[in-house]
C-alpha positions as a LaTeX table, in Angstrom:
\begin{tabular}{lrrr}
\hline
Residue & $x$ (\AA) & $y$ (\AA) & $z$ (\AA) \\
\hline
Met1 & 11.56 & $-41.94$ & 28.54 \\
Arg2 & 14.88 & $-42.40$ & 27.68 \\
Leu3 & 16.37 & $-41.59$ & 24.44 \\
Arg4 & 19.52 & $-42.73$ & 22.92 \\
Arg5 & 21.81 & $-40.64$ & 22.41 \\
Arg6 & 21.52 & $-41.42$ & 18.29 \\
His7 & 18.46 & $-40.37$ & 18.18 \\
Val8 & 18.97 & $-36.83$ & 20.01 \\
Arg9 & 18.97 & $-33.92$ & 17.72 \\
Arg10 & 20.95 & $-30.86$ & 18.63 \\
Leu11 & 19.28 & $-27.40$ & 17.75 \\
Gly12 & 20.50 & $-25.73$ & 14.44 \\
Glu13 & 22.47 & $-29.78$ & 13.64 \\
Val14 & 21.05 & $-29.85$ & 10.35 \\
Pro15 & 20.74 & $-33.98$ & 9.19 \\
Glu16 & 23.71 & $-35.03$ & 7.29 \\
Arg17 & 21.71 & $-36.71$ & 4.57 \\
His18 & 20.26 & $-32.75$ & 3.55 \\
Arg19 & 24.35 & $-31.40$ & 4.62 \\
Asp20 & 25.68 & $-33.99$ & 1.13 \\
Thr21 & 22.86 & $-32.61$ & $-0.70$ \\
Ala22 & 23.48 & $-28.98$ & 0.05 \\
Ser23 & 27.41 & $-29.64$ & $-1.04$ \\
Arg24 & 26.39 & $-31.44$ & $-4.07$ \\
Gln25 & 23.81 & $-28.74$ & $-5.64$ \\
Arg26 & 27.51 & $-25.93$ & $-4.43$ \\
Gln27 & 29.74 & $-28.57$ & $-6.29$ \\
Glu28 & 27.00 & $-28.32$ & $-9.45$ \\
Gln29 & 27.17 & $-24.78$ & $-9.37$ \\
Arg30 & 30.85 & $-24.67$ & $-9.56$ \\
Ala31 & 30.33 & $-27.09$ & $-12.25$ \\
Ala32 & 28.57 & $-24.58$ & $-14.35$ \\
Asp33 & 30.03 & $-21.46$ & $-13.70$ \\
Leu34 & 33.21 & $-22.80$ & $-14.38$ \\
His35 & 31.80 & $-23.57$ & $-18.33$ \\
Arg36 & 30.01 & $-20.51$ & $-18.75$ \\
Leu37 & 33.39 & $-18.70$ & $-17.44$ \\
Asp38 & 35.43 & $-20.94$ & $-19.99$ \\
Ala39 & 33.28 & $-19.89$ & $-22.12$ \\
Ala40 & 33.41 & $-16.91$ & $-21.78$ \\
Leu41 & 37.86 & $-16.22$ & $-21.64$ \\
Leu42 & 37.53 & $-17.64$ & $-25.48$ \\
Thr43 & 35.53 & $-15.25$ & $-27.09$ \\
Phe44 & 37.91 & $-12.46$ & $-24.86$ \\
His45 & 40.80 & $-14.36$ & $-25.85$ \\
Arg46 & 39.93 & $-14.44$ & $-29.67$ \\
Cys47 & 39.40 & $-11.08$ & $-29.78$ \\
Cys48 & 42.14 & $-10.14$ & $-27.96$ \\
Leu49 & 40.79 & $-7.56$ & $-25.88$ \\
Pro50 & 42.49 & $-6.62$ & $-23.09$ \\
Cys51 & 41.58 & $-7.52$ & $-19.54$ \\
Cys52 & 41.27 & $-6.09$ & $-15.90$ \\
His53 & 43.11 & $-6.54$ & $-12.62$ \\
Arg54 & 40.67 & $-9.71$ & $-11.69$ \\
Gly55 & 38.85 & $-11.78$ & $-12.64$ \\
Leu56 & 40.24 & $-15.27$ & $-13.85$ \\
Leu57 & 40.45 & $-18.28$ & $-12.71$ \\
Pro58 & 43.22 & $-21.04$ & $-13.03$ \\
Arg59 & 40.43 & $-23.86$ & $-14.00$ \\
Ala60 & 39.58 & $-21.98$ & $-16.92$ \\
Val61 & 42.51 & $-21.30$ & $-18.60$ \\
Pro62 & 43.30 & $-24.59$ & $-20.39$ \\
Arg63 & 40.71 & $-24.48$ & $-23.36$ \\
Ser64 & 41.41 & $-20.64$ & $-24.03$ \\
Glu65 & 45.66 & $-21.30$ & $-23.11$ \\
Cys66 & 45.52 & $-18.16$ & $-21.56$ \\
Leu67 & 46.67 & $-16.57$ & $-18.61$ \\
Val68 & 45.73 & $-12.85$ & $-18.98$ \\
His69 & 41.57 & $-13.04$ & $-19.82$ \\
Tyr70 & 39.58 & $-12.53$ & $-18.08$ \\
Ser71 & 35.86 & $-12.84$ & $-18.01$ \\
Leu72 & 33.04 & $-9.55$ & $-17.82$ \\
Leu73 & 30.62 & $-12.31$ & $-16.19$ \\
Ser74 & 33.21 & $-13.63$ & $-13.40$ \\
Asn75 & 31.91 & $-10.85$ & $-10.67$ \\
Met76 & 28.42 & $-12.81$ & $-10.87$ \\
Phe77 & 30.33 & $-15.75$ & $-10.05$ \\
Val78 & 30.24 & $-17.80$ & $-6.77$ \\
Ile79 & 34.06 & $-18.72$ & $-7.69$ \\
Asp80 & 37.46 & $-17.81$ & $-6.61$ \\
Lys81 & 39.45 & $-15.37$ & $-8.19$ \\
Leu82 & 43.00 & $-14.65$ & $-9.34$ \\
Ile83 & 44.81 & $-11.61$ & $-8.76$ \\
Ile84 & 46.74 & $-11.51$ & $-12.15$ \\
Pro85 & 48.72 & $-8.32$ & $-14.01$ \\
Gly86 & 46.70 & $-6.45$ & $-16.39$ \\
Arg87 & 47.75 & $-6.86$ & $-19.99$ \\
Arg88 & 47.31 & $-8.07$ & $-23.48$ \\
Cys89 & 47.83 & $-11.19$ & $-24.52$ \\
Gly90 & 48.83 & $-10.58$ & $-27.99$ \\
Gln91 & 46.59 & $-13.51$ & $-29.66$ \\
Arg92 & 45.96 & $-12.41$ & $-33.08$ \\
Arg93 & 42.53 & $-10.53$ & $-34.40$ \\
Glu94 & 42.00 & $-12.47$ & $-37.45$ \\
Asp95 & 41.30 & $-15.50$ & $-35.37$ \\
Leu96 & 38.22 & $-14.37$ & $-34.30$ \\
Val97 & 36.56 & $-15.97$ & $-37.37$ \\
Asp98 & 38.28 & $-19.44$ & $-35.57$ \\
His99 & 35.48 & $-22.09$ & $-35.70$ \\
Asp100 & 36.41 & $-22.15$ & $-31.80$ \\
Ala101 & 34.94 & $-18.56$ & $-31.58$ \\
Arg102 & 31.60 & $-19.73$ & $-30.80$ \\
Ala103 & 32.33 & $-22.53$ & $-27.90$ \\
Gly104 & 32.92 & $-18.32$ & $-26.51$ \\
Ser105 & 28.71 & $-16.97$ & $-27.60$ \\
Ala106 & 27.60 & $-17.94$ & $-24.51$ \\
Gly107 & 27.96 & $-14.58$ & $-23.05$ \\
Leu108 & 26.53 & $-13.28$ & $-25.26$ \\
Gly109 & 23.70 & $-15.35$ & $-26.05$ \\
Leu110 & 23.91 & $-15.42$ & $-29.44$ \\
Asp111 & 24.34 & $-18.47$ & $-30.34$ \\
Gly112 & 21.32 & $-19.50$ & $-33.07$ \\
Lys113 & 20.63 & $-16.29$ & $-33.09$ \\
Arg114 & 18.69 & $-14.69$ & $-36.53$ \\
Val115 & 19.37 & $-11.10$ & $-36.63$ \\
Leu116 & 19.34 & $-9.20$ & $-39.68$ \\
Leu117 & 22.10 & $-6.45$ & $-40.52$ \\
Thr118 & 22.19 & $-3.92$ & $-43.64$ \\
Gly119 & 25.05 & $-2.76$ & $-44.55$ \\
Ala120 & 27.73 & $-6.04$ & $-44.46$ \\
Ala121 & 29.23 & $-5.57$ & $-47.80$ \\
Ser122 & 31.69 & $-3.09$ & $-46.42$ \\
Gly123 & 33.70 & $-1.03$ & $-43.14$ \\
Ile124 & 31.52 & $-0.69$ & $-39.69$ \\
Gly125 & 28.41 & $-3.95$ & $-41.74$ \\
Arg126 & 31.64 & $-5.98$ & $-42.52$ \\
Ala127 & 33.08 & $-6.10$ & $-39.34$ \\
Thr128 & 30.03 & $-6.36$ & $-37.13$ \\
Ala129 & 29.19 & $-9.69$ & $-39.50$ \\
Thr130 & 32.09 & $-10.87$ & $-38.85$ \\
Leu131 & 31.94 & $-11.14$ & $-35.17$ \\
Leu132 & 28.85 & $-12.02$ & $-35.29$ \\
Ala133 & 29.55 & $-14.81$ & $-37.11$ \\
Gly134 & 32.25 & $-15.29$ & $-34.44$ \\
Leu135 & 29.80 & $-15.34$ & $-31.69$ \\
Gly136 & 27.57 & $-18.21$ & $-33.27$ \\
Ala137 & 24.32 & $-16.16$ & $-34.63$ \\
Glu138 & 22.92 & $-17.10$ & $-38.05$ \\
Leu139 & 22.87 & $-13.65$ & $-39.82$ \\
Val140 & 20.73 & $-12.82$ & $-43.21$ \\
Leu141 & 22.96 & $-10.44$ & $-44.87$ \\
Val142 & 21.35 & $-7.36$ & $-46.66$ \\
Asp143 & 23.33 & $-4.99$ & $-49.22$ \\
Val144 & 23.34 & $-2.97$ & $-52.41$ \\
Ala145 & 26.88 & $-3.69$ & $-52.81$ \\
Pro146 & 27.85 & $-8.22$ & $-53.75$ \\
Leu147 & 27.77 & $-10.08$ & $-50.37$ \\
Ala148 & 30.22 & $-12.37$ & $-52.18$ \\
Glu149 & 33.26 & $-12.22$ & $-49.94$ \\
Val150 & 31.00 & $-11.01$ & $-46.61$ \\
Glu151 & 29.11 & $-14.77$ & $-46.35$ \\
Ala152 & 33.05 & $-16.61$ & $-47.36$ \\
Glu153 & 34.42 & $-14.89$ & $-44.19$ \\
Val154 & 30.61 & $-15.95$ & $-42.28$ \\
Arg155 & 30.79 & $-19.32$ & $-43.76$ \\
Arg156 & 34.32 & $-19.48$ & $-42.71$ \\
Ala157 & 33.59 & $-19.03$ & $-39.23$ \\
Gly158 & 30.64 & $-21.94$ & $-39.11$ \\
Ala159 & 27.61 & $-19.46$ & $-38.66$ \\
Lys160 & 24.86 & $-19.83$ & $-41.18$ \\
Ala161 & 24.56 & $-16.59$ & $-43.60$ \\
Thr162 & 21.55 & $-16.10$ & $-46.62$ \\
Thr163 & 21.93 & $-12.78$ & $-48.75$ \\
Arg164 & 19.73 & $-9.84$ & $-49.57$ \\
Val165 & 21.32 & $-8.02$ & $-52.77$ \\
Gly166 & 19.16 & $-4.74$ & $-53.17$ \\
Asn167 & 18.65 & $-0.82$ & $-53.11$ \\
Leu168 & 16.92 & 0.23 & $-50.04$ \\
Ala169 & 15.18 & 2.77 & $-51.43$ \\
Asp170 & 13.45 & 0.04 & $-53.53$ \\
Glu171 & 10.71 & 0.16 & $-51.93$ \\
Pro172 & 9.86 & $-3.86$ & $-53.13$ \\
Phe173 & 12.86 & $-4.45$ & $-51.67$ \\
Leu174 & 12.60 & $-2.70$ & $-48.54$ \\
Gln175 & 8.82 & $-4.56$ & $-48.12$ \\
Ala176 & 10.40 & $-7.64$ & $-48.89$ \\
Leu177 & 13.14 & $-7.32$ & $-46.09$ \\
Ala178 & 10.66 & $-6.41$ & $-43.57$ \\
Ala179 & 8.58 & $-9.65$ & $-44.31$ \\
Glu180 & 11.08 & $-11.76$ & $-42.60$ \\
Glu181 & 10.73 & $-14.29$ & $-40.12$ \\
Gly182 & 12.32 & $-15.23$ & $-37.02$ \\
Ile183 & 14.57 & $-12.37$ & $-36.68$ \\
Phe184 & 15.94 & $-12.46$ & $-33.60$ \\
Ala185 & 17.77 & $-8.67$ & $-33.47$ \\
Phe186 & 18.40 & $-6.31$ & $-36.41$ \\
Ala187 & 20.69 & $-4.24$ & $-37.06$ \\
Asn188 & 21.08 & $-0.96$ & $-39.76$ \\
Cys189 & 24.56 & 0.23 & $-40.63$ \\
Ala190 & 23.66 & 1.12 & $-44.27$ \\
Ala191 & 24.00 & 5.30 & $-45.45$ \\
Val192 & 24.93 & 7.18 & $-47.62$ \\
Phe193 & 27.09 & 10.17 & $-47.40$ \\
Ser194 & 27.08 & 12.88 & $-49.71$ \\
Arg195 & 30.70 & 13.82 & $-50.07$ \\
Glu196 & 30.87 & 15.77 & $-53.20$ \\
Gly197 & 30.33 & 14.00 & $-56.72$ \\
Trp198 & 27.47 & 11.66 & $-54.97$ \\
Arg199 & 24.58 & 10.70 & $-57.92$ \\
Glu200 & 25.82 & 14.05 & $-59.97$ \\
Asp201 & 22.87 & 12.74 & $-62.29$ \\
Leu202 & 20.30 & 14.01 & $-60.00$ \\
Ser203 & 18.74 & 17.49 & $-58.86$ \\
Ala204 & 19.92 & 18.69 & $-55.34$ \\
Glu205 & 16.81 & 17.94 & $-53.76$ \\
Ala206 & 16.07 & 14.45 & $-56.03$ \\
Arg207 & 20.39 & 13.48 & $-54.03$ \\
Phe208 & 18.39 & 14.92 & $-50.91$ \\
Asp209 & 15.70 & 12.89 & $-51.11$ \\
Leu210 & 17.21 & 9.91 & $-52.48$ \\
Leu211 & 19.67 & 10.21 & $-48.97$ \\
Met212 & 16.45 & 10.36 & $-46.80$ \\
Arg213 & 14.88 & 7.41 & $-48.37$ \\
Ile214 & 18.41 & 4.81 & $-47.93$ \\
Asn215 & 18.97 & 7.15 & $-44.10$ \\
Val216 & 16.25 & 7.34 & $-42.34$ \\
Arg217 & 12.87 & 5.81 & $-43.76$ \\
Ala218 & 14.51 & 2.76 & $-44.30$ \\
Pro219 & 15.86 & 2.50 & $-41.02$ \\
Leu220 & 12.26 & 3.37 & $-39.48$ \\
Val221 & 9.98 & 0.71 & $-41.81$ \\
Leu222 & 12.54 & $-1.98$ & $-40.47$ \\
Gly223 & 12.43 & $-1.13$ & $-37.36$ \\
Asn224 & 8.92 & $-0.23$ & $-36.77$ \\
Ala225 & 8.24 & $-3.84$ & $-38.90$ \\
Phe226 & 10.22 & $-5.52$ & $-37.01$ \\
Val227 & 9.18 & $-4.13$ & $-32.90$ \\
Asp228 & 5.55 & $-5.99$ & $-34.26$ \\
Arg229 & 7.32 & $-9.39$ & $-35.72$ \\
Met230 & 9.35 & $-9.66$ & $-32.69$ \\
Gly231 & 6.98 & $-8.33$ & $-29.88$ \\
Glu232 & 4.41 & $-11.50$ & $-31.50$ \\
Arg233 & 7.49 & $-13.55$ & $-30.54$ \\
Gly234 & 8.60 & $-12.37$ & $-27.21$ \\
Gly235 & 11.16 & $-9.96$ & $-27.53$ \\
Gly236 & 14.02 & $-8.95$ & $-29.78$ \\
Phe237 & 16.56 & $-6.19$ & $-29.78$ \\
Ile238 & 17.23 & $-3.51$ & $-32.64$ \\
Val239 & 20.35 & $-1.22$ & $-32.78$ \\
Leu240 & 20.12 & 2.11 & $-35.24$ \\
Val241 & 23.38 & 3.59 & $-36.44$ \\
Gly242 & 23.65 & 7.11 & $-36.31$ \\
Ser243 & 26.87 & 9.09 & $-35.86$ \\
Ala244 & 28.76 & 11.78 & $-33.61$ \\
Ala245 & 26.94 & 14.30 & $-36.89$ \\
Gly246 & 23.78 & 13.12 & $-35.33$ \\
Arg247 & 24.73 & 14.59 & $-32.31$ \\
Asn248 & 26.91 & 18.01 & $-32.58$ \\
Gly249 & 25.40 & 19.10 & $-36.53$ \\
Gly250 & 28.46 & 18.72 & $-37.93$ \\
Gly251 & 30.35 & 15.60 & $-36.75$ \\
Ile252 & 33.45 & 15.61 & $-34.65$ \\
Ala253 & 36.06 & 16.85 & $-37.95$ \\
Gly254 & 33.64 & 18.99 & $-39.14$ \\
Gly255 & 32.37 & 19.98 & $-42.01$ \\
Thr256 & 29.78 & 17.63 & $-42.53$ \\
Pro257 & 27.31 & 17.39 & $-45.06$ \\
Leu258 & 23.85 & 18.57 & $-43.96$ \\
Asp259 & 21.64 & 16.76 & $-44.76$ \\
Tyr260 & 23.81 & 14.26 & $-43.75$ \\
Ala261 & 23.98 & 15.43 & $-39.93$ \\
Ala262 & 19.90 & 16.04 & $-39.79$ \\
Ser263 & 19.68 & 12.30 & $-41.12$ \\
Lys264 & 21.82 & 11.25 & $-38.29$ \\
Gly265 & 19.90 & 13.59 & $-35.81$ \\
Ala266 & 16.69 & 11.83 & $-36.77$ \\
Val267 & 17.87 & 8.28 & $-36.80$ \\
His268 & 19.11 & 8.53 & $-32.77$ \\
Thr269 & 15.67 & 10.21 & $-32.66$ \\
Leu270 & 14.02 & 7.53 & $-34.24$ \\
Val271 & 16.17 & 5.00 & $-31.54$ \\
Arg272 & 13.78 & 7.26 & $-28.89$ \\
Ser273 & 10.73 & 6.86 & $-30.85$ \\
Leu274 & 11.06 & 3.04 & $-31.53$ \\
Ser275 & 11.64 & 2.16 & $-27.47$ \\
Arg276 & 8.70 & 3.54 & $-25.86$ \\
His277 & 6.93 & 1.38 & $-29.01$ \\
Gly278 & 8.90 & $-1.48$ & $-28.20$ \\
Val279 & 10.09 & $-1.80$ & $-24.79$ \\
Gly280 & 6.39 & $-3.08$ & $-23.15$ \\
Arg281 & 6.23 & $-5.61$ & $-25.83$ \\
Asn282 & 10.62 & $-6.68$ & $-24.51$ \\
Val283 & 11.44 & $-5.73$ & $-27.95$ \\
Leu284 & 14.56 & $-2.88$ & $-26.64$ \\
Val285 & 15.65 & $-0.74$ & $-29.13$ \\
Asn286 & 19.35 & 1.23 & $-29.23$ \\
Gly287 & 21.66 & 3.26 & $-30.96$ \\
Val288 & 25.88 & 3.64 & $-31.34$ \\
Ala289 & 26.92 & 6.81 & $-32.51$ \\
Pro290 & 30.80 & 6.46 & $-34.41$ \\
Gly291 & 33.01 & 9.34 & $-34.06$ \\
Pro292 & 35.44 & 9.41 & $-37.34$ \\
Val293 & 36.66 & 5.80 & $-38.22$ \\
Asp294 & 39.21 & 4.82 & $-40.39$ \\
Thr295 & 36.62 & 3.86 & $-43.60$ \\
Pro296 & 37.06 & 4.76 & $-47.00$ \\
Leu297 & 34.47 & 6.65 & $-46.42$ \\
Ala298 & 35.73 & 8.94 & $-43.64$ \\
Arg299 & 39.97 & 9.37 & $-45.23$ \\
Gly300 & 38.45 & 11.87 & $-47.13$ \\
Leu301 & 37.25 & 14.02 & $-44.84$ \\
Pro302 & 39.42 & 17.71 & $-43.78$ \\
Phe303 & 40.85 & 17.09 & $-40.88$ \\
Ala304 & 43.90 & 15.36 & $-39.08$ \\
Pro305 & 43.38 & 12.50 & $-36.86$ \\
Ser306 & 46.44 & 13.02 & $-34.16$ \\
Ala307 & 43.96 & 16.30 & $-33.11$ \\
Leu308 & 41.09 & 13.34 & $-32.04$ \\
Pro309 & 42.12 & 12.21 & $-28.42$ \\
Leu310 & 43.33 & 9.30 & $-29.31$ \\
Gly311 & 45.43 & 10.21 & $-31.48$ \\
Arg312 & 43.71 & 7.80 & $-34.49$ \\
Met313 & 40.69 & 7.03 & $-35.68$ \\
Gly314 & 38.40 & 4.66 & $-34.18$ \\
Arg315 & 38.56 & 0.60 & $-36.27$ \\
Val316 & 35.81 & $-0.65$ & $-37.41$ \\
Asp317 & 35.74 & $-3.58$ & $-34.96$ \\
Glu318 & 35.39 & $-1.18$ & $-32.01$ \\
Ile319 & 32.16 & $-0.01$ & $-33.12$ \\
Ala320 & 30.92 & $-4.30$ & $-34.48$ \\
Trp321 & 31.76 & $-4.51$ & $-30.41$ \\
Pro322 & 28.94 & $-2.43$ & $-29.11$ \\
Ile323 & 26.58 & $-3.19$ & $-32.38$ \\
Ala324 & 26.94 & $-6.82$ & $-30.87$ \\
Phe325 & 26.77 & $-6.02$ & $-27.70$ \\
Leu326 & 23.55 & $-3.87$ & $-28.08$ \\
Cys327 & 21.96 & $-7.05$ & $-30.89$ \\
Ser328 & 22.12 & $-9.50$ & $-26.52$ \\
Pro329 & 20.80 & $-10.28$ & $-23.73$ \\
Ala330 & 23.53 & $-8.85$ & $-22.29$ \\
Ala331 & 21.67 & $-5.81$ & $-23.05$ \\
Ser332 & 18.84 & $-7.09$ & $-21.40$ \\
Tyr333 & 18.00 & $-4.05$ & $-19.32$ \\
Ile334 & 18.94 & $-0.96$ & $-21.95$ \\
Ser335 & 16.52 & 0.96 & $-23.79$ \\
Gly336 & 16.43 & 4.57 & $-26.33$ \\
Ala337 & 19.87 & 4.84 & $-25.02$ \\
Val338 & 22.37 & 6.50 & $-28.06$ \\
Leu339 & 25.86 & 4.80 & $-27.34$ \\
Asp340 & 29.02 & 7.38 & $-28.35$ \\
Val341 & 31.56 & 5.58 & $-29.49$ \\
Asn342 & 33.88 & 8.37 & $-30.67$ \\
Gly343 & 37.59 & 7.99 & $-27.83$ \\
Gly344 & 35.96 & 10.78 & $-26.20$ \\
Ala345 & 36.02 & 13.44 & $-29.45$ \\
Phe346 & 32.77 & 14.20 & $-28.27$ \\
Val347 & 31.27 & 14.46 & $-24.68$ \\
Gly348 & 27.87 & 15.32 & $-24.69$ \\
\hline
\end{tabular}
């Protein structure tokens, strides 16, 4: 039988309708990648992060309005890249709390997620609260000190916040926190430091007991409770803040009180123990061990910041970013790790 040429298909030739479908799928994938990259670029731009020598797509620029930032996710995308010089854009750090920063939360997947944060009134905890708000998280702020100011900052960022004011050494208050529902991530930044003059109204034994209740027992009780609750809901993230003092017994500066160093060493061990307890239920537990950070607590320590490898103490936002990362699905294959954030002052 004789066939017309139009009825004969060459071997390996793809029908035109199939080519159209494949082309349309590639266009849809590219559009989706562009949207995700643009959202991530906006986050990096708002936070004034340094950029690399590759990874920026021109079509993502109009919303971020920045020609120097890039997305860490871009290497996973099927899109072209533009080689540019690496530098900072100079955008002011305060823009982190802009409403538009919430558009960048796609990079960490925290938009609308409920995060319980202790020690939120000042220092590292306050910086973490502000950052998480900029990333779209819904916050439960906990501290023994008033939380009105940080709550106002969070709300200015367009995020929701509730406050819980109380002492973590108080058992009823601790159990009430452990009963909080719908927690996606728990970050423990609260701690006390037994510097000279702290709680002189108590005996040495009572001061030690109080410090251990706040620095160790509180994260243990809350972490254990949230491992169970998060496991029932399909998973979650827990981050416990330790210290370089828990790594080497005396911190980077030296002269760290023995009880504080011991408590932070216990926190690092607690990270590993909780990780073993939770990882099988998709609850990932990690820690962050800061070196000297420019907070009122550290300014009285007997050392010169110029002696540190970077010649300065860390900033609170430089600790907040690792905490936020470990609270997010971006850290979905990390568990049982204690991340040293000390500017290279302690390596081990």
